Tab-separated table of C-alpha atoms and ligand atoms in Angstrom:
chain	number	residue	atom	x	y	z
A	266	ASP	CA	12.633	15.340	-4.144
A	267	SER	CA	15.437	14.464	-1.806
A	268	SER	CA	13.540	14.509	1.504
A	269	ASP	CA	11.099	11.966	0.038
A	270	ASN	CA	13.921	9.722	-1.024
A	271	ARG	CA	15.458	9.907	2.384
A	272	SER	CA	12.270	8.929	4.194
A	273	VAL	CA	11.776	5.914	1.916
A	274	LYS	CA	15.307	4.744	2.578
A	275	ASP	CA	15.028	5.212	6.350
A	276	ALA	CA	11.777	3.346	6.497
A	277	ALA	CA	13.003	0.270	4.686
A	278	SER	CA	16.552	0.114	6.068
A	279	PRO	CA	16.209	-3.656	5.818
A	280	GLN	CA	19.943	-4.212	6.055
A	281	GLN	CA	19.855	-3.127	9.711
A	282	VAL	CA	17.800	-6.089	10.840
A	283	ASP	CA	18.851	-9.734	10.635
A	284	TYR	CA	15.471	-11.146	9.671
A	285	GLN	CA	16.623	-14.745	9.894
A	286	LYS	CA	17.460	-14.063	13.546
A	287	VAL	CA	14.000	-12.600	14.069
A	288	TYR	CA	12.506	-15.619	12.292
A	289	ASN	CA	14.412	-17.982	14.572
A	290	ALA	CA	13.282	-16.062	17.657
A	291	ILE	CA	9.664	-16.416	16.524
A	292	ALA	CA	10.173	-20.131	15.819
A	293	ASP	CA	11.461	-20.405	19.386
A	294	ILE	CA	8.238	-19.136	20.935
A	295	LEU	CA	5.735	-21.020	18.743
A	296	GLU	CA	5.296	-23.914	21.121
A	297	ASP	CA	3.694	-23.723	24.552
A	298	GLU	CA	1.994	-26.801	25.954
A	299	ASN	CA	-0.346	-24.640	28.029
A	300	TYR	CA	-1.721	-22.694	25.071
A	301	ASP	CA	-4.537	-24.133	22.957
A	302	ASP	CA	-3.330	-27.106	20.859
A	303	GLY	CA	0.243	-26.530	22.061
A	304	SER	CA	1.257	-23.898	19.531
A	305	TYR	CA	0.838	-20.186	18.882
A	306	GLY	CA	1.403	-20.939	15.187
A	307	PRO	CA	-2.247	-20.873	14.081
A	308	VAL	CA	-3.136	-17.650	15.884
A	309	LEU	CA	-0.002	-15.982	14.441
A	310	VAL	CA	-1.148	-16.930	10.940
A	311	ARG	CA	-4.541	-15.450	11.737
A	312	LEU	CA	-2.909	-12.222	12.959
A	313	ALA	CA	-0.969	-11.845	9.692
A	314	TRP	CA	-4.174	-12.502	7.725
A	315	HIS	CA	-6.337	-10.026	9.662
A	316	ALA	CA	-3.625	-7.369	9.586
A	317	SER	CA	-3.474	-7.726	5.779
A	318	GLY	CA	-7.033	-8.628	4.778
A	319	THR	CA	-8.388	-5.136	5.462
A	320	TYR	CA	-6.920	-3.971	2.160
A	321	ASP	CA	-9.227	-2.121	-0.225
A	322	LYS	CA	-7.879	-1.930	-3.758
A	323	GLU	CA	-10.138	1.040	-4.728
A	324	SER	CA	-8.913	3.430	-2.030
A	325	GLY	CA	-5.559	1.689	-1.562
A	326	ASN	CA	-5.919	1.835	2.211
A	327	GLY	CA	-5.846	-0.988	4.752
A	328	GLY	CA	-3.452	-3.915	4.527
A	329	SER	CA	-0.475	-4.928	6.615
A	330	ASN	CA	1.373	-1.601	6.263
A	331	GLY	CA	0.656	0.281	9.478
A	332	ALA	CA	-0.119	-2.526	11.952
A	333	THR	CA	-3.148	-0.475	12.952
A	334	MET	CA	-4.630	-3.363	14.931
A	335	ARG	CA	-2.424	-2.097	17.787
A	336	PHE	CA	-5.007	0.636	18.339
A	337	ALA	CA	-8.345	0.460	20.084
A	338	PRO	CA	-10.814	0.869	17.247
A	339	GLU	CA	-9.331	-1.912	15.133
A	340	ALA	CA	-8.214	-4.163	18.007
A	341	ASN	CA	-11.838	-4.175	19.158
A	342	HIS	CA	-13.396	-5.084	15.819
A	343	GLY	CA	-15.385	-8.267	16.411
A	344	ALA	CA	-13.377	-10.179	13.796
A	345	ASN	CA	-10.148	-9.513	15.729
A	346	ALA	CA	-11.296	-11.009	19.035
A	347	GLY	CA	-8.556	-13.240	20.461
A	348	LEU	CA	-5.733	-11.814	18.383
A	349	GLU	CA	-4.297	-10.143	21.493
A	350	HIS	CA	-2.884	-13.615	22.265
A	351	ALA	CA	-0.800	-13.381	19.096
A	352	ARG	CA	0.174	-9.731	19.550
A	353	ASN	CA	1.182	-10.246	23.189
A	354	ARG	CA	3.224	-13.331	22.376
A	355	LEU	CA	5.162	-11.389	19.745
A	356	GLU	CA	6.116	-8.717	22.295
A	357	ILE	CA	8.817	-11.146	23.451
A	358	VAL	CA	10.407	-10.907	20.000
A	359	LYS	CA	9.787	-7.166	19.599
A	360	LYS	CA	11.740	-6.575	22.833
A	361	LYS	CA	14.722	-8.504	21.451
A	362	PHE	CA	14.559	-6.760	18.064
A	363	PRO	CA	13.094	-3.293	18.712
A	364	GLU	CA	14.228	-2.054	15.284
A	365	ILE	CA	11.716	-4.232	13.363
A	366	THR	CA	8.334	-2.583	12.746
A	367	TYR	CA	5.225	-4.273	14.102
A	368	SER	CA	3.859	-4.559	10.589
A	369	ASP	CA	6.978	-6.413	9.409
A	370	LEU	CA	7.005	-8.519	12.591
A	371	TRP	CA	3.366	-9.641	12.304
A	372	THR	CA	3.669	-10.662	8.655
A	373	LEU	CA	7.035	-12.345	9.237
A	374	ALA	CA	5.486	-14.265	12.144
A	375	GLY	CA	2.759	-15.578	9.828
A	376	VAL	CA	5.403	-16.763	7.380
A	377	CYS	CA	7.466	-18.368	10.159
A	378	ALA	CA	4.434	-20.167	11.609
A	379	ILE	CA	3.372	-21.588	8.235
A	380	GLN	CA	6.884	-22.733	7.339
A	381	GLU	CA	7.598	-24.258	10.767
A	382	MET	CA	4.263	-26.113	10.852
A	383	GLY	CA	5.268	-27.912	7.653
A	384	GLY	CA	3.965	-25.501	5.038
A	385	PRO	CA	5.637	-24.135	1.913
A	386	TYR	CA	8.254	-21.419	1.728
A	387	ILE	CA	6.584	-17.982	1.490
A	388	PRO	CA	8.377	-15.066	-0.210
A	389	TRP	CA	8.531	-12.128	2.229
A	390	ARG	CA	9.839	-8.590	1.831
A	391	ALA	CA	10.709	-6.147	4.601
A	392	GLY	CA	9.952	-2.433	4.745
A	393	ARG	CA	6.450	-1.931	6.160
A	394	LYS	CA	6.041	1.176	8.307
A	395	ASP	CA	3.911	1.412	11.418
A	396	GLY	CA	1.033	3.864	11.137
A	397	ASN	CA	-1.013	5.587	13.784
A	398	VAL	CA	-4.540	5.503	15.092
A	399	GLU	CA	-5.916	7.633	12.219
A	400	ASN	CA	-4.936	4.871	9.803
A	401	CYS	CA	-7.271	2.314	11.448
A	402	THR	CA	-9.586	0.669	8.923
A	403	PRO	CA	-13.385	0.761	9.233
A	404	ASP	CA	-15.036	-2.312	10.765
A	405	GLY	CA	-16.540	-4.888	8.413
A	406	ARG	CA	-13.701	-5.480	5.961
A	407	LEU	CA	-13.024	-9.086	7.030
A	408	PRO	CA	-15.337	-11.993	6.138
A	409	ASP	CA	-18.149	-13.362	8.329
A	410	GLY	CA	-18.188	-17.139	8.745
A	411	ASP	CA	-21.956	-17.499	8.660
A	412	LYS	CA	-22.392	-16.204	5.104
A	413	GLY	CA	-22.269	-17.687	1.603
A	414	ALA	CA	-20.216	-17.532	-1.598
A	415	ASP	CA	-21.459	-14.047	-2.603
A	416	HIS	CA	-20.149	-12.547	0.609
A	417	VAL	CA	-16.811	-14.358	0.324
A	418	ARG	CA	-16.346	-13.080	-3.242
A	419	LYS	CA	-17.322	-9.529	-2.318
A	420	ILE	CA	-14.759	-9.412	0.491
A	421	PHE	CA	-11.857	-11.062	-1.365
A	422	TYR	CA	-12.476	-9.354	-4.726
A	423	ARG	CA	-12.194	-6.046	-2.826
A	424	MET	CA	-8.633	-7.073	-1.896
A	425	GLY	CA	-7.934	-8.039	-5.524
A	426	PHE	CA	-8.098	-11.843	-5.273
A	427	ASN	CA	-9.765	-14.243	-7.750
A	428	ASP	CA	-11.663	-17.495	-7.081
A	429	GLN	CA	-8.570	-19.691	-7.311
A	430	GLU	CA	-6.717	-17.526	-4.798
A	431	ILE	CA	-9.722	-17.494	-2.449
A	432	VAL	CA	-9.819	-21.286	-2.371
A	433	ALA	CA	-6.046	-21.562	-1.949
A	434	LEU	CA	-5.972	-19.083	0.946
A	435	SER	CA	-8.828	-20.875	2.676
A	436	GLY	CA	-6.634	-23.948	3.049
A	437	ALA	CA	-5.088	-22.134	6.024
A	438	HIS	CA	-8.047	-23.546	7.945
A	439	ALA	CA	-6.010	-26.737	8.171
A	440	LEU	CA	-4.554	-24.786	11.093
A	441	GLY	CA	-6.053	-23.922	14.437
A	442	ARG	CA	-9.584	-23.861	15.652
A	443	CYS	CA	-12.605	-21.737	16.462
A	444	HIS	CA	-12.979	-20.556	20.042
A	445	VAL	CA	-16.416	-19.894	21.529
A	446	ASP	CA	-15.086	-16.945	23.530
A	447	ARG	CA	-13.538	-15.328	20.421
A	448	SER	CA	-15.749	-15.849	17.355
A	449	GLY	CA	-18.622	-17.794	18.922
A	450	PHE	CA	-17.850	-20.774	16.672
A	451	ASP	CA	-16.371	-23.954	18.099
A	452	GLY	CA	-13.820	-26.568	17.088
A	453	PRO	CA	-11.003	-27.392	14.658
A	454	TRP	CA	-11.275	-28.117	10.927
A	455	GLN	CA	-8.978	-31.138	11.004
A	456	TYR	CA	-7.468	-33.695	13.381
A	457	ALA	CA	-3.908	-32.280	13.388
A	458	PRO	CA	-4.494	-28.526	13.713
A	459	THR	CA	-0.829	-27.606	14.096
A	460	THR	CA	0.249	-29.286	10.845
A	461	PHE	CA	-0.029	-27.434	7.552
A	462	SER	CA	-1.394	-29.744	4.833
A	463	ASN	CA	-4.229	-30.129	2.299
A	464	GLU	CA	-6.352	-31.986	4.876
A	465	TYR	CA	-8.928	-29.196	4.910
A	466	TYR	CA	-9.966	-29.878	1.303
A	467	ARG	CA	-9.837	-33.648	1.704
A	468	LEU	CA	-12.114	-33.549	4.749
A	469	LEU	CA	-14.497	-31.066	3.098
A	470	GLU	CA	-15.023	-33.579	0.311
A	471	ASP	CA	-14.685	-36.913	2.139
A	472	GLU	CA	-16.661	-36.309	5.341
A	473	LYS	CA	-20.430	-35.961	5.495
A	474	TRP	CA	-21.304	-32.558	6.936
A	475	GLN	CA	-24.490	-31.692	8.801
A	476	GLU	CA	-25.690	-28.593	10.634
A	477	ARG	CA	-24.765	-28.725	14.276
A	478	LYS	CA	-27.724	-28.376	16.612
A	479	TRP	CA	-26.577	-26.085	19.387
A	480	LYS	CA	-27.134	-22.661	20.890
A	481	GLY	CA	-24.135	-21.110	19.070
A	482	PRO	CA	-23.964	-19.557	15.594
A	483	PRO	CA	-24.731	-21.770	12.573
A	484	GLN	CA	-21.864	-24.164	11.792
A	485	PHE	CA	-21.410	-27.669	10.414
A	486	GLU	CA	-20.084	-30.847	12.049
A	487	ASN	CA	-18.795	-34.069	10.514
A	488	LYS	CA	-21.287	-36.928	10.833
A	489	SER	CA	-18.715	-39.598	11.619
A	490	ASP	CA	-17.436	-38.321	14.978
A	491	LYS	CA	-18.717	-34.744	15.281
A	492	SER	CA	-15.310	-33.516	16.407
A	493	LEU	CA	-14.615	-31.363	13.336
A	494	MET	CA	-16.278	-28.223	12.084
A	495	MET	CA	-16.841	-26.174	8.950
A	496	LEU	CA	-18.149	-22.639	8.679
A	497	ARG	CA	-20.846	-21.797	6.136
A	498	THR	CA	-18.135	-19.973	4.176
A	499	ASP	CA	-16.016	-23.157	4.160
A	500	MET	CA	-18.955	-25.172	2.813
A	501	ALA	CA	-19.282	-22.671	-0.056
A	502	LEU	CA	-15.924	-23.875	-1.406
A	503	MET	CA	-17.614	-27.221	-2.035
A	504	THR	CA	-21.114	-26.139	-3.034
A	505	ASP	CA	-20.218	-23.234	-5.341
A	506	LYS	CA	-19.236	-24.357	-8.842
A	507	GLY	CA	-16.645	-21.652	-9.383
A	508	PHE	CA	-14.881	-22.589	-6.157
A	509	ARG	CA	-15.361	-26.362	-6.335
A	510	GLN	CA	-12.939	-26.957	-9.219
A	511	TYR	CA	-10.063	-25.644	-7.069
A	512	THR	CA	-11.186	-27.504	-3.942
A	513	ASP	CA	-11.090	-30.718	-6.037
A	514	LYS	CA	-7.636	-29.860	-7.329
A	515	TYR	CA	-6.134	-29.092	-3.922
A	516	ALA	CA	-7.760	-32.154	-2.292
A	517	LYS	CA	-5.998	-34.352	-4.862
A	518	ASP	CA	-2.718	-32.532	-5.271
A	519	GLU	CA	-0.931	-31.217	-2.180
A	520	ASN	CA	1.996	-29.881	-4.221
A	521	ALA	CA	-0.347	-27.728	-6.288
A	522	PHE	CA	-1.923	-26.469	-3.063
A	523	PHE	CA	1.430	-25.628	-1.476
A	524	SER	CA	2.596	-23.790	-4.563
A	525	ASP	CA	-0.639	-21.787	-5.008
A	526	PHE	CA	-0.968	-21.095	-1.288
A	527	SER	CA	2.551	-19.721	-1.138
A	528	LYS	CA	1.855	-17.274	-3.974
A	529	ALA	CA	-1.524	-16.160	-2.626
A	530	PHE	CA	-0.352	-15.745	0.972
A	531	SER	CA	2.688	-13.796	-0.148
A	532	LYS	CA	0.417	-11.523	-2.192
A	533	LEU	CA	-1.863	-11.076	0.836
A	534	ILE	CA	0.842	-9.912	3.223
A	535	HIS	CA	2.186	-7.331	0.754
A	536	LEU	CA	-1.163	-5.799	-0.291
A	537	GLY	CA	-1.090	-2.022	-0.181
A	538	VAL	CA	2.570	-1.719	0.794
A	539	PRO	CA	4.193	0.761	-1.638
A	540	THR	CA	6.775	-1.121	-3.709
A	541	ALA	CA	9.334	1.644	-3.127
A	542	GLN	CA	9.220	0.869	0.578
A	543	LEU	CA	9.875	-2.839	0.182
A	544	SER	CA	13.191	-4.689	0.203
A	545	GLU	CA	14.036	-7.521	-2.165
A	546	PRO	CA	12.611	-10.871	-0.965
A	547	VAL	CA	14.451	-11.917	2.204
A	548	PRO	CA	15.453	-15.595	2.258
A	549	LEU	CA	14.013	-17.041	5.479
A	550	LYS	CA	15.071	-20.613	6.026
A	551	LYS	CA	13.116	-23.145	8.029
A	552	ILE	CA	14.931	-24.201	11.194
A	553	GLU	CA	15.264	-27.745	9.805
A	554	ASP	CA	16.968	-26.438	6.657
A	555	GLN	CA	19.585	-24.371	8.512
A	556	ALA	CA	23.101	-25.662	9.044
A	557	PRO	CA	23.436	-27.246	12.508
B	715	ZEM	ZN1	-9.974	-17.885	9.231
B	715	ZEM	N1	-11.237	-18.007	10.806
B	715	ZEM	N2	-11.479	-17.195	8.053
B	715	ZEM	N3	-8.678	-17.657	7.665
B	715	ZEM	N4	-8.478	-18.536	10.382
B	715	ZEM	C1	-10.921	-18.491	12.056
B	715	ZEM	C2	-9.708	-19.029	12.449
B	715	ZEM	C3	-8.580	-19.058	11.658
B	715	ZEM	C4	-12.810	-17.002	8.419
B	715	ZEM	C5	-13.302	-17.036	9.740
B	715	ZEM	O1	-14.486	-16.474	10.013
B	715	ZEM	C6	-12.561	-17.615	10.828
B	715	ZEM	C7	-8.978	-17.215	6.407
B	715	ZEM	C8	-10.253	-17.016	5.917
B	715	ZEM	C9	-11.400	-17.003	6.698
B	715	ZEM	C10	-7.168	-18.713	9.994
B	715	ZEM	C11	-6.591	-18.283	8.792
B	715	ZEM	C12	-7.312	-17.781	7.734
B	715	ZEM	C13	-12.057	-18.396	12.895
B	715	ZEM	C14	-12.086	-18.806	14.359
B	715	ZEM	C15	-13.078	-17.864	12.147
B	715	ZEM	C16	-14.494	-17.626	12.640
B	715	ZEM	C17	-11.583	-17.665	15.241
B	715	ZEM	C18	-11.571	-18.055	16.696
B	715	ZEM	O2	-12.659	-18.278	17.229
B	715	ZEM	O3	-10.475	-18.123	17.276
B	715	ZEM	C19	-13.587	-16.697	7.240
B	715	ZEM	C20	-15.069	-16.433	7.206
B	715	ZEM	C21	-12.717	-16.715	6.180
B	715	ZEM	C22	-12.965	-16.520	4.716
B	715	ZEM	C23	-14.122	-16.645	4.144
B	715	ZEM	C24	-7.767	-17.012	5.656
B	715	ZEM	C25	-7.712	-16.487	4.225
B	715	ZEM	C26	-6.734	-17.357	6.490
B	715	ZEM	C27	-5.248	-17.334	6.248
B	715	ZEM	C28	-4.697	-17.364	5.044
B	715	ZEM	C29	-6.449	-19.420	11.030
B	715	ZEM	C30	-5.005	-19.868	10.964
B	715	ZEM	C31	-7.341	-19.634	12.083
B	715	ZEM	C32	-7.092	-20.363	13.404
B	715	ZEM	C33	-6.764	-19.385	14.495
B	715	ZEM	C34	-6.533	-20.028	15.831
B	715	ZEM	O4	-6.412	-19.270	16.796
B	715	ZEM	O5	-6.452	-21.248	15.949
């Protein structure tokens, strides 16, 4: 019926926003020497992931469509602690481009951060609509770091991912760190936490990992200098047979990792968004690949 058609068209209206301009504005505010490791990139990737990873393929609800983490119940879910840093930072861009939805902005910011930190190109489509407080997802849909392979599979299978995609997505832990005041865990996974690479898999396999003795939640530290960490869920990618084959592959072959990560992350940030709402993929060039 015609009113339905109209609402779909209005919602997407992707031609009204210059997404490359939005991308460039996000790229502009990634760095800040006074924040964390000098970049908002990692926490922006985490925002895109937590906005999307609530998807439930059975009911079709959750996912990035809606940006429901703006509202109190979901913003206060334990897993989302600290993501206000990402949401607040993006307000600068939202003010410049008020016509973009939050749900498009958050996912686009994840793509921008990955690409600008040296990662692969990620196909992205516009057209997500912002929901309201009734669309908030129930707590408990995102993974807990202190659990094993069964838990990881349960959570990611619910979104519709397979073992290969789980391992590929986990390579995002090349970026950023754990913060005691957010998750309770502590430390980065690799030595250059603002550079996207396959270091996460290489270190998982090449370092010796031992349980850290401390008052915080159970986590692992590398024996050699104790400056790096792994969650129990990270360790599962090495100890579980089904996962290990892909960890081996990505540790050896960064191109394979980049290619598989790009596909899996793109899938993640479109989960649950009705196809009719979405634009064609929007080419979003890295700053370094744009004409001077
Ligand atoms: Zn994470 N992640 N994650 N992750 N994550 C943290 C940080 C970051 C898990 C997890 O519990 C945690 C994916 C999968 C899984 C990022 C991206 C992606 C932190 C630390 C925890 C505890 C939070 C803090 O204290 O600030 C678990 C259990 C996962 C699966 C089993 C996937 C998939 C991701 C993207 C594709 C990123 C970029 C960070 C770093 C954030 C930052 O602020 O530095």
